[in-house]
Amino acid sequence: MNASRIRNGDFAVIAALAAATALSPLGTAHGALYPLHTRDGDASGDRLGGAVSGVGDVNGDGVPDVIVGEPNHGGPGQVIAGRVYVLSGSDGSIIYTIDGDKQGDRFGASVAGIDDVTDDGVADFIVGADRADGAFGEGDAGRVYVFDGATGELNALLIGENSLDLFGFSVAPIGDEDFAFIVGAPGFDGAGDDSGKFYVYGRDGDGSVDAFVEEEGESDGDEMGFSVSGIAGFAPGGEPLFDYDEGERGDAIIGAPGADGDRGRVYVFSSEDETLFDGSFFDGEDAGDRFGSSIAAIGVLGSPFGFIGAIAVGAPFHGGPGGVAAGKVYLASIDDLDAFQTVDGESGQLGRSVARVGDQDGDGITDLVMGAPFLGASEAGAGRAYVYSPGAGAFLATADGEGPNANFGCAVSGVGDVTGDGRDEIVVGACVHAGPAGIAAGKAYVLTLTICGDGTLDPGEACDDGNTVGGDGCDAGCAIEAAETLCCVDRDGDGWMTVDLASPEDCVLPVVGMKNTTFVPCGVGGAVVA
């Protein structure tokens, strides 16, 4: 493991701000996503952005940071060894660069920020290398590395049991005092080939990290542990943020998308009982849907849902109104594991990724980001990420990939509030993006959402941008300083955003997803200038 700490790295901060929005099948998108920072992959085929996660504040600047996996990166003589970057949420600079151990390991195949397991007051993080060899050379057994967030040093190494287990294919926090995180090994052969297995890890009495719970898949091909999810941290009252059984410990959910002929199944794990809940599973609709390919523990949803705990589940191969493998995302109550809301994909495997992103629209309900990485609205396979509001039953905003086959949305995560506007930021991977380094080098984006055009001229605003945050692309001096300044409002009610700019020629920098956008003059309060 080779970790280097760099405070002012070569991270590209985007001056041009991108807004991509669309008419959703469930309502009108009325926000705009702007890139705060991006990072391109190091070399052709590296697939940077294949795994992304928020990590808490590891560099002590008071702002949450970001982890990005580059699983196919090769060092000197090390093809597909893998690499992980921990990046500053504040300015995008590199905090840590950590390289995989050996050729073929795919270090960075999965990443997650977790609670502080080293007791130094700083959030820690874990990295999966699902193709790493086992302790005695078992091929593709898989490994998971636990790192100290404060130093970037390795704290613990966890190793898969058997060849082809793919241990570390998925990782996630749990947010329990004793159980810190969960690891999936979908290739484990127990009840049959690839029946899968998951492991729950925590600290024992001497402070070391050990597996406290192990559960295997039920049948051949289930791929139990293909996806795992929990929520790190606790609510202000001290209770876990995701608690199925209303105990005092955080719980988790586990996906088995290969179950029942690839119909798919999702299970709930109880930290209180240290087992899967009896009968607590949620099945996909149709054979081949691969329901459970992605999952997100949302937490408690308030009014109008009656303060229920909820989960989101992706079925990327579901065929709906958008056609074959358009994809679908299900929101379900953890009380009865029954869907109370569904979102059908336009195309492109919606639900290949899904994550919670806090309350984006101020309705008191946690929102989601979901990816359709193969959607080709503008260019084939460019991909799309959606910010979705369960409270409104609508997409708040969308963003598209920059070029063909970028697979934007292959991985998504919430980051925490980077800009200080009270909203969590979002990190999205485009793992096959062709960047300066070549084809499939990959790219990762840290995005911020502005709910534009709210009809109110807030104090400090000269333009109706929906907030008063400076540097968000909707500057408070919109009517005065036109250059690089955007205001967003749906003037004709067709569900598409209008970007108000003093003159179209002011928008000269390259931006993502500006297609289907109309430029009109902007005056004080967003009024159109004749």
XYZ file of C-alpha atoms in Angstrom:
530
model
C 0.000 0.000 0.000
C 1.542 3.263 -1.127
C -0.169 6.352 0.289
C 0.957 9.896 -0.413
C -0.512 13.027 1.163
C -0.797 16.035 -1.158
C -2.554 19.178 0.027
C -2.604 21.034 -3.279
C -2.954 18.421 -5.987
C -3.697 18.667 -9.681
C -7.468 18.564 -9.316
C -9.439 20.421 -11.976
C -11.863 22.975 -10.562
C -14.485 23.827 -13.137
C -15.121 27.515 -13.648
C -17.905 26.866 -16.112
C -21.061 25.716 -14.348
C -23.289 23.135 -15.978
C -27.063 22.868 -15.782
C -28.873 19.813 -17.148
C -32.553 19.298 -16.464
C -35.374 17.315 -18.007
C -39.073 16.594 -17.876
C -39.435 13.597 -15.597
C -42.084 10.930 -15.972
C -43.410 11.830 -12.515
C -43.263 15.614 -12.534
C -41.333 18.665 -13.538
C -37.623 18.974 -12.950
C -36.967 22.431 -11.612
C -33.386 22.456 -10.371
C -29.937 22.699 -11.845
C -26.814 20.636 -11.152
C -23.485 22.426 -11.305
C -20.047 20.768 -11.115
C -17.948 22.126 -8.266
C -14.974 19.896 -9.051
C -14.123 17.158 -11.511
C -11.269 14.722 -11.851
C -10.217 12.814 -14.966
C -8.721 9.340 -14.957
C -4.968 8.957 -15.145
C -4.727 6.674 -18.169
C -6.811 4.997 -20.848
C -8.884 2.182 -19.382
C -8.440 3.230 -15.737
C -12.221 3.680 -15.185
C -11.950 6.372 -12.549
C -15.354 6.961 -10.966
C -16.312 3.302 -10.936
C -16.838 3.714 -7.183
C -17.525 6.964 -5.305
C -18.438 7.955 -1.756
C -18.518 10.768 0.736
C -16.131 10.288 3.654
C -16.675 12.976 6.272
C -14.018 15.590 7.047
C -10.614 13.887 6.985
C -8.381 16.941 6.452
C -9.809 19.055 9.266
C -11.120 22.003 7.250
C -14.703 21.536 8.416
C -15.953 20.345 5.020
C -16.810 16.736 4.088
C -14.462 15.052 1.637
C -14.794 12.530 -1.192
C -13.376 9.113 -2.128
C -13.073 8.065 -5.775
C -12.030 4.620 -6.975
C -9.965 3.981 -10.114
C -10.046 0.158 -10.096
C -8.333 -0.495 -13.431
C -5.388 1.839 -12.843
C -2.017 0.260 -13.446
C 1.193 1.309 -11.805
C 4.660 0.430 -13.103
C 4.341 -3.164 -14.287
C 1.037 -3.524 -12.428
C -1.925 -3.798 -14.821
C -5.307 -3.210 -13.132
C -3.783 -2.936 -9.667
C -6.165 -0.079 -8.889
C -5.954 3.288 -7.175
C -8.051 5.407 -4.831
C -8.085 9.173 -4.370
C -9.356 10.935 -1.278
C -10.213 14.456 -2.427
C -10.932 17.663 -0.579
C -14.575 18.641 -0.709
C -13.535 22.279 -0.387
C -11.323 22.680 -3.423
C -10.939 19.255 -5.005
C -7.257 18.915 -4.186
C -5.823 15.480 -3.476
C -5.578 14.556 0.194
C -4.436 10.950 -0.298
C -3.424 8.830 -3.275
C -3.387 5.115 -2.448
C -2.307 2.457 -4.951
C -3.276 -1.204 -5.057
C -0.813 -3.887 -4.036
C -0.678 -6.197 -7.028
C -1.590 -6.610 -10.656
C -5.218 -7.549 -11.173
C -6.393 -6.603 -7.650
C -8.921 -3.938 -8.773
C -8.233 -1.898 -5.643
C -10.952 0.765 -5.593
C -13.697 -1.496 -6.950
C -15.724 -0.299 -3.955
C -15.231 2.562 -1.492
C -17.095 3.921 1.527
C -16.695 6.428 4.295
C -17.374 4.952 7.728
C -17.590 6.176 11.297
C -14.421 6.605 13.340
C -13.127 3.103 14.142
C -9.673 4.345 15.172
C -10.936 6.564 18.013
C -9.044 9.650 16.882
C -12.113 11.787 16.205
C -11.766 11.632 12.410
C -13.965 9.631 10.029
C -12.285 6.598 8.468
C -12.778 4.843 5.129
C -12.707 1.405 3.532
C -11.671 0.210 0.074
C -12.499 -3.052 -1.669
C -10.164 -4.936 -4.034
C -12.504 -7.676 -5.195
C -9.967 -9.450 -7.444
C -7.089 -9.558 -4.965
C -5.748 -12.979 -4.033
C -6.440 -14.641 -0.710
C -4.010 -15.216 2.136
C -2.672 -18.392 0.507
C -2.918 -17.305 -3.114
C -6.591 -18.087 -3.710
C -7.321 -16.233 -6.950
C -9.908 -13.438 -6.815
C -10.747 -14.141 -3.182
C -10.872 -10.381 -2.603
C -9.646 -8.029 0.093
C -10.916 -5.005 2.018
C -8.634 -2.327 3.457
C -9.580 -0.162 6.440
C -7.805 3.207 6.490
C -7.345 5.821 9.184
C -8.927 8.991 7.832
C -6.612 11.242 9.829
C -3.386 9.796 8.420
C -4.281 7.727 5.359
C -2.470 4.780 6.932
C -3.730 1.204 6.761
C -5.514 0.215 9.973
C -6.782 -3.272 9.122
C -6.681 -5.766 6.254
C -9.567 -8.193 5.699
C -9.225 -11.129 3.287
C -11.763 -13.295 1.453
C -12.065 -16.973 2.242
C -11.974 -18.751 -1.112
C -11.078 -18.376 -4.759
C -13.568 -16.281 -6.752
C -15.435 -15.032 -3.663
C -15.087 -11.417 -4.870
C -14.948 -10.308 -1.243
C -15.049 -6.508 -1.271
C -17.212 -6.238 -4.378
C -19.431 -4.017 -2.220
C -18.833 -2.150 1.042
C -20.970 0.197 3.141
C -21.149 1.764 6.609
C -23.692 0.624 9.176
C -23.433 3.411 11.731
C -23.713 1.317 14.865
C -21.648 1.672 18.031
C -20.327 -1.857 17.631
C -20.856 -2.699 13.960
C -18.987 -0.300 11.705
C -19.448 -1.646 8.187
C -20.640 -4.447 5.950
C -18.820 -6.255 3.116
C -20.320 -8.263 0.262
C -18.796 -11.340 -1.400
C -21.287 -12.210 -4.175
C -19.052 -14.920 -5.672
C -18.953 -17.027 -2.491
C -20.004 -20.655 -3.114
C -22.015 -21.872 -0.143
C -25.529 -23.004 -0.990
C -24.328 -23.258 -4.595
C -22.201 -21.468 -7.136
C -22.241 -17.714 -6.516
C -24.843 -18.001 -3.777
C -22.963 -15.147 -2.123
C -22.258 -14.008 1.396
C -21.986 -10.850 3.477
C -19.955 -10.005 6.562
C -20.600 -7.452 9.300
C -17.485 -5.993 10.905
C -16.877 -4.053 14.075
C -14.323 -3.542 16.813
C -13.772 -6.123 19.501
C -12.540 -5.475 23.026
C -8.909 -4.895 22.043
C -9.852 -2.375 19.346
C -9.134 -4.646 16.381
C -11.589 -5.027 13.499
C -13.273 -8.436 13.331
C -16.237 -10.103 11.629
C -19.100 -10.450 14.096
C -21.741 -11.749 11.684
C -21.577 -13.824 8.495
C -24.641 -14.758 6.411
C -24.754 -16.811 3.205
C -27.099 -16.654 0.248
C -29.941 -19.148 0.048
C -29.512 -20.617 -3.429
C -27.259 -21.130 -6.395
C -26.662 -17.861 -8.259
C -28.247 -15.538 -5.677
C -25.157 -13.296 -5.499
C -25.944 -12.280 -1.933
C -23.821 -9.238 -1.129
C -23.740 -7.848 -4.667
C -24.928 -4.623 -3.033
C -24.955 -3.531 0.609
C -26.116 -0.359 2.328
C -26.434 1.260 5.713
C -26.051 4.797 7.006
C -23.061 5.996 8.991
C -23.754 8.180 11.999
C -26.531 8.986 14.407
C -29.393 11.458 14.678
C -29.100 14.360 17.167
C -30.948 12.306 19.776
C -28.343 9.550 19.532
C -30.472 7.005 17.679
C -29.099 5.323 14.519
C -30.132 6.954 11.251
C -31.329 3.625 9.807
C -32.999 1.329 12.332
C -35.398 -1.317 11.034
C -36.308 -2.962 14.332
C -36.502 0.240 16.424
C -33.742 -1.033 18.666
C -30.703 0.969 19.636
C -28.422 -0.166 16.830
C -28.071 0.675 13.149
C -29.295 -1.874 10.625
C -28.420 -2.607 6.990
C -29.842 -3.962 3.745
C -28.290 -6.508 1.390
C -29.002 -7.144 -2.284
C -29.077 -10.534 -4.013
C -29.940 -9.595 -7.618
C -29.385 -13.105 -8.980
C -32.076 -14.682 -6.780
C -34.943 -16.554 -8.460
C -33.699 -16.416 -12.018
C -32.293 -12.896 -11.747
C -35.605 -11.601 -10.457
C -33.669 -10.381 -7.449
C -34.235 -10.044 -3.730
C -33.315 -7.621 -0.935
C -32.845 -8.584 2.726
C -32.798 -6.556 5.945
C -30.098 -7.207 8.540
C -30.765 -6.509 12.226
C -27.786 -5.382 14.270
C -29.907 -5.873 17.384
C -30.433 -9.588 16.700
C -27.242 -9.990 14.665
C -29.079 -11.816 11.894
C -31.348 -11.383 8.904
C -34.912 -10.668 9.898
C -37.056 -13.761 9.497
C -39.179 -13.202 6.415
C -37.806 -9.713 5.881
C -37.141 -9.813 2.168
C -38.408 -7.866 -0.808
C -38.593 -9.551 -4.237
C -38.339 -8.068 -7.711
C -41.221 -7.980 -10.154
C -39.990 -10.019 -13.106
C -37.364 -12.600 -13.937
C -34.286 -10.895 -15.309
C -34.870 -7.550 -13.538
C -31.849 -8.001 -11.238
C -33.709 -6.197 -8.489
C -31.245 -5.364 -5.734
C -28.349 -4.486 -8.033
C -28.223 -1.205 -6.134
C -29.731 -0.320 -2.773
C -29.831 2.669 -0.462
C -30.908 2.872 3.157
C -32.759 6.193 3.156
C -33.674 6.613 6.811
C -36.906 8.093 8.130
C -39.275 9.823 5.720
C -41.579 12.358 7.346
C -44.895 13.799 6.183
C -46.670 12.872 3.931
C -45.336 9.349 4.452
C -46.129 9.074 8.151
C -42.532 9.005 9.412
C -41.641 5.615 8.006
C -38.188 4.152 7.597
C -37.491 3.614 3.918
C -35.144 1.997 1.433
C -34.538 2.487 -2.289
C -33.834 -0.471 -4.575
C -32.673 -0.463 -8.186
C -33.749 -3.004 -10.817
C -31.689 -1.870 -13.828
C -32.856 -4.580 -16.228
C -36.570 -4.085 -15.637
C -38.461 -3.495 -18.870
C -40.996 -0.717 -18.457
C -42.412 2.152 -20.511
C -38.879 3.060 -21.597
C -38.321 -0.358 -23.186
C -36.081 -3.327 -22.507
C -33.706 -2.745 -19.581
C -35.022 0.791 -19.103
C -34.704 0.136 -15.397
C -36.754 1.001 -12.352
C -36.223 2.243 -8.803
C -38.505 1.229 -5.929
C -39.034 3.089 -2.660
C -40.282 0.801 0.076
C -41.200 1.036 3.729
C -38.980 -1.053 5.972
C -42.069 -1.787 8.082
C -43.669 -4.030 5.464
C -41.093 -4.061 2.619
C -43.777 -3.000 0.177
C -43.145 -0.357 -2.482
C -45.024 2.891 -1.899
C -43.442 4.705 -4.860
C -41.701 3.622 -8.058
C -39.741 5.450 -10.736
C -39.573 4.000 -14.255
C -36.517 4.688 -16.363
C -36.555 6.451 -19.695
C -33.955 3.926 -20.887
C -30.364 3.094 -20.089
C -30.742 0.944 -16.940
C -32.082 3.375 -14.364
C -31.256 1.999 -10.930
C -27.808 0.766 -11.825
C -26.842 3.058 -8.938
C -28.821 4.799 -6.188
C -27.920 6.738 -3.028
C -29.418 9.073 -0.429
C -28.443 12.745 -0.735
C -30.194 14.467 2.166
C -33.032 16.960 1.779
C -32.383 18.852 -1.446
C -35.677 20.714 -1.904
C -36.380 21.755 1.674
C -39.499 19.645 2.176
C -38.064 17.820 5.190
C -37.783 14.514 3.316
C -34.550 12.800 2.307
C -33.979 12.818 -1.446
C -32.126 10.421 -3.753
C -29.684 10.383 -6.622
C -30.009 7.561 -9.143
C -28.055 6.668 -12.258
C -28.964 5.417 -15.733
C -25.420 5.060 -17.102
C -26.392 3.675 -20.499
C -29.011 6.287 -21.361
C -28.257 8.030 -24.643
C -30.513 11.083 -24.736
C -27.873 13.192 -26.476
C -25.115 10.716 -27.340
C -25.192 6.923 -27.170
C -24.351 5.656 -23.711
C -23.504 9.100 -22.338
C -25.491 8.293 -19.208
C -27.637 10.387 -16.911
C -27.945 11.017 -13.174
C -31.221 12.111 -11.590
C -31.930 13.858 -8.309
C -35.317 12.627 -7.130
C -37.658 13.991 -4.466
C -39.930 11.362 -2.860
C -41.954 14.179 -1.298
C -42.728 15.765 -4.653
C -42.758 12.477 -6.560
C -40.593 14.197 -9.164
C -37.090 14.646 -10.446
C -35.539 17.841 -9.149
C -32.730 17.873 -11.704
C -30.763 15.715 -14.111
C -27.252 15.833 -15.531
C -25.923 14.062 -18.626
C -22.533 12.642 -19.485
C -20.203 14.616 -21.685
C -19.664 12.201 -24.547
C -20.704 8.875 -26.063
C -20.344 5.820 -23.841
C -19.237 7.897 -20.846
C -21.552 5.865 -18.570
C -22.214 8.925 -16.406
C -24.146 7.665 -13.384
C -22.384 4.311 -13.101
C -21.752 5.215 -9.444
C -23.411 7.859 -7.263
C -23.222 9.006 -3.651
C -24.116 11.797 -1.306
C -21.169 13.780 0.038
C -22.447 16.040 2.817
C -22.801 19.815 2.734
C -19.708 21.146 0.977
C -20.933 24.635 0.035
C -22.632 25.532 3.323
C -26.042 26.074 1.745
C -27.743 23.423 3.879
C -27.891 20.878 1.046
C -25.691 17.838 0.616
C -23.562 17.740 -2.484
C -23.458 14.768 -4.846
C -20.613 12.799 -6.410
C -21.186 10.981 -9.710
C -18.860 8.688 -11.626
C -18.614 8.418 -15.417
C -16.436 5.341 -15.451
C -16.007 4.979 -19.232
C -15.609 8.684 -20.002
C -12.998 9.413 -22.649
C -10.872 12.204 -21.224
C -7.471 13.729 -21.884
C -5.771 10.474 -20.888
C -7.714 8.375 -23.385
C -10.701 6.082 -23.850
C -12.386 4.805 -20.673
C -10.036 6.791 -18.467
C -13.120 7.765 -16.483
C -14.162 10.910 -14.681
C -15.731 11.893 -11.357
C -17.874 14.954 -10.676
C -18.779 16.682 -7.426
C -22.105 18.379 -8.140
C -24.212 20.902 -6.275
C -27.927 21.401 -6.779
C -29.571 24.793 -7.016
C -33.353 24.848 -6.889
C -33.761 27.651 -9.376
C -36.650 29.917 -10.215
C -38.618 29.717 -6.970
C -40.563 32.886 -7.743
C -39.102 34.758 -4.780
C -36.473 37.477 -4.823
C -34.534 36.616 -1.672
C -32.473 39.178 0.274
C -29.176 39.702 -1.481
C -30.467 38.444 -4.805
C -30.771 40.522 -7.938
C -31.999 37.490 -9.827
C -34.433 34.717 -8.934
C -31.970 31.869 -8.616
C -33.630 30.110 -5.704
C -30.887 30.856 -3.176
C -28.379 33.491 -2.094
C -25.266 31.315 -2.180
C -22.354 33.003 -3.910
C -20.338 31.172 -6.537
C -23.122 28.765 -7.440
C -23.530 30.016 -10.989
C -26.575 32.132 -10.141
C -24.729 35.136 -8.782
C -26.485 37.671 -6.565
C -25.465 40.361 -9.071
C -27.092 38.665 -12.026
C -28.533 41.809 -13.579
C -25.294 43.734 -13.135
C -22.507 41.248 -13.769
C -23.758 39.167 -16.633
C -20.675 37.169 -17.559
C -20.736 33.516 -16.430
C -23.938 34.204 -14.497
C -27.015 32.029 -14.799
C -30.583 32.252 -13.584
C -32.895 29.316 -14.024
C -36.660 29.335 -14.457
C -39.221 27.360 -16.439
C -40.881 30.311 -18.178
C -43.236 28.447 -20.492
C -44.214 25.653 -18.109
C -43.029 22.865 -20.395
C -40.833 21.257 -17.749
C -37.586 22.391 -19.349
C -35.424 24.976 -17.676
C -34.745 28.302 -19.295
C -31.287 29.660 -18.550
C -31.451 33.454 -18.328
C -28.253 35.102 -19.451
C -27.608 38.733 -20.271
C -26.546 37.571 -23.722
C -25.946 34.092 -25.155
C -22.386 34.966 -26.150
C -21.460 35.368 -22.472
C -21.714 31.595 -22.128
C -18.482 30.637 -23.846
C -16.919 28.083 -21.489
C -17.584 24.371 -22.069
C -20.390 23.074 -19.900
C -22.093 19.745 -19.410
C -25.616 19.071 -20.579
C -26.556 22.472 -21.993
C -28.522 20.854 -24.812
C -32.257 21.637 -24.900
C -31.637 24.889 -23.050
C -32.956 28.289 -24.143
C -31.025 31.512 -23.553
C -32.985 34.712 -22.921
C -31.937 38.093 -21.507
C -32.037 38.437 -17.728
C -33.020 41.486 -15.731
C -33.507 42.296 -12.053
C -35.543 39.596 -10.346
C -35.194 37.332 -13.343
C -37.533 39.481 -15.418
C -37.065 39.139 -19.148
C -35.494 42.192 -20.726
C -37.346 43.185 -23.883
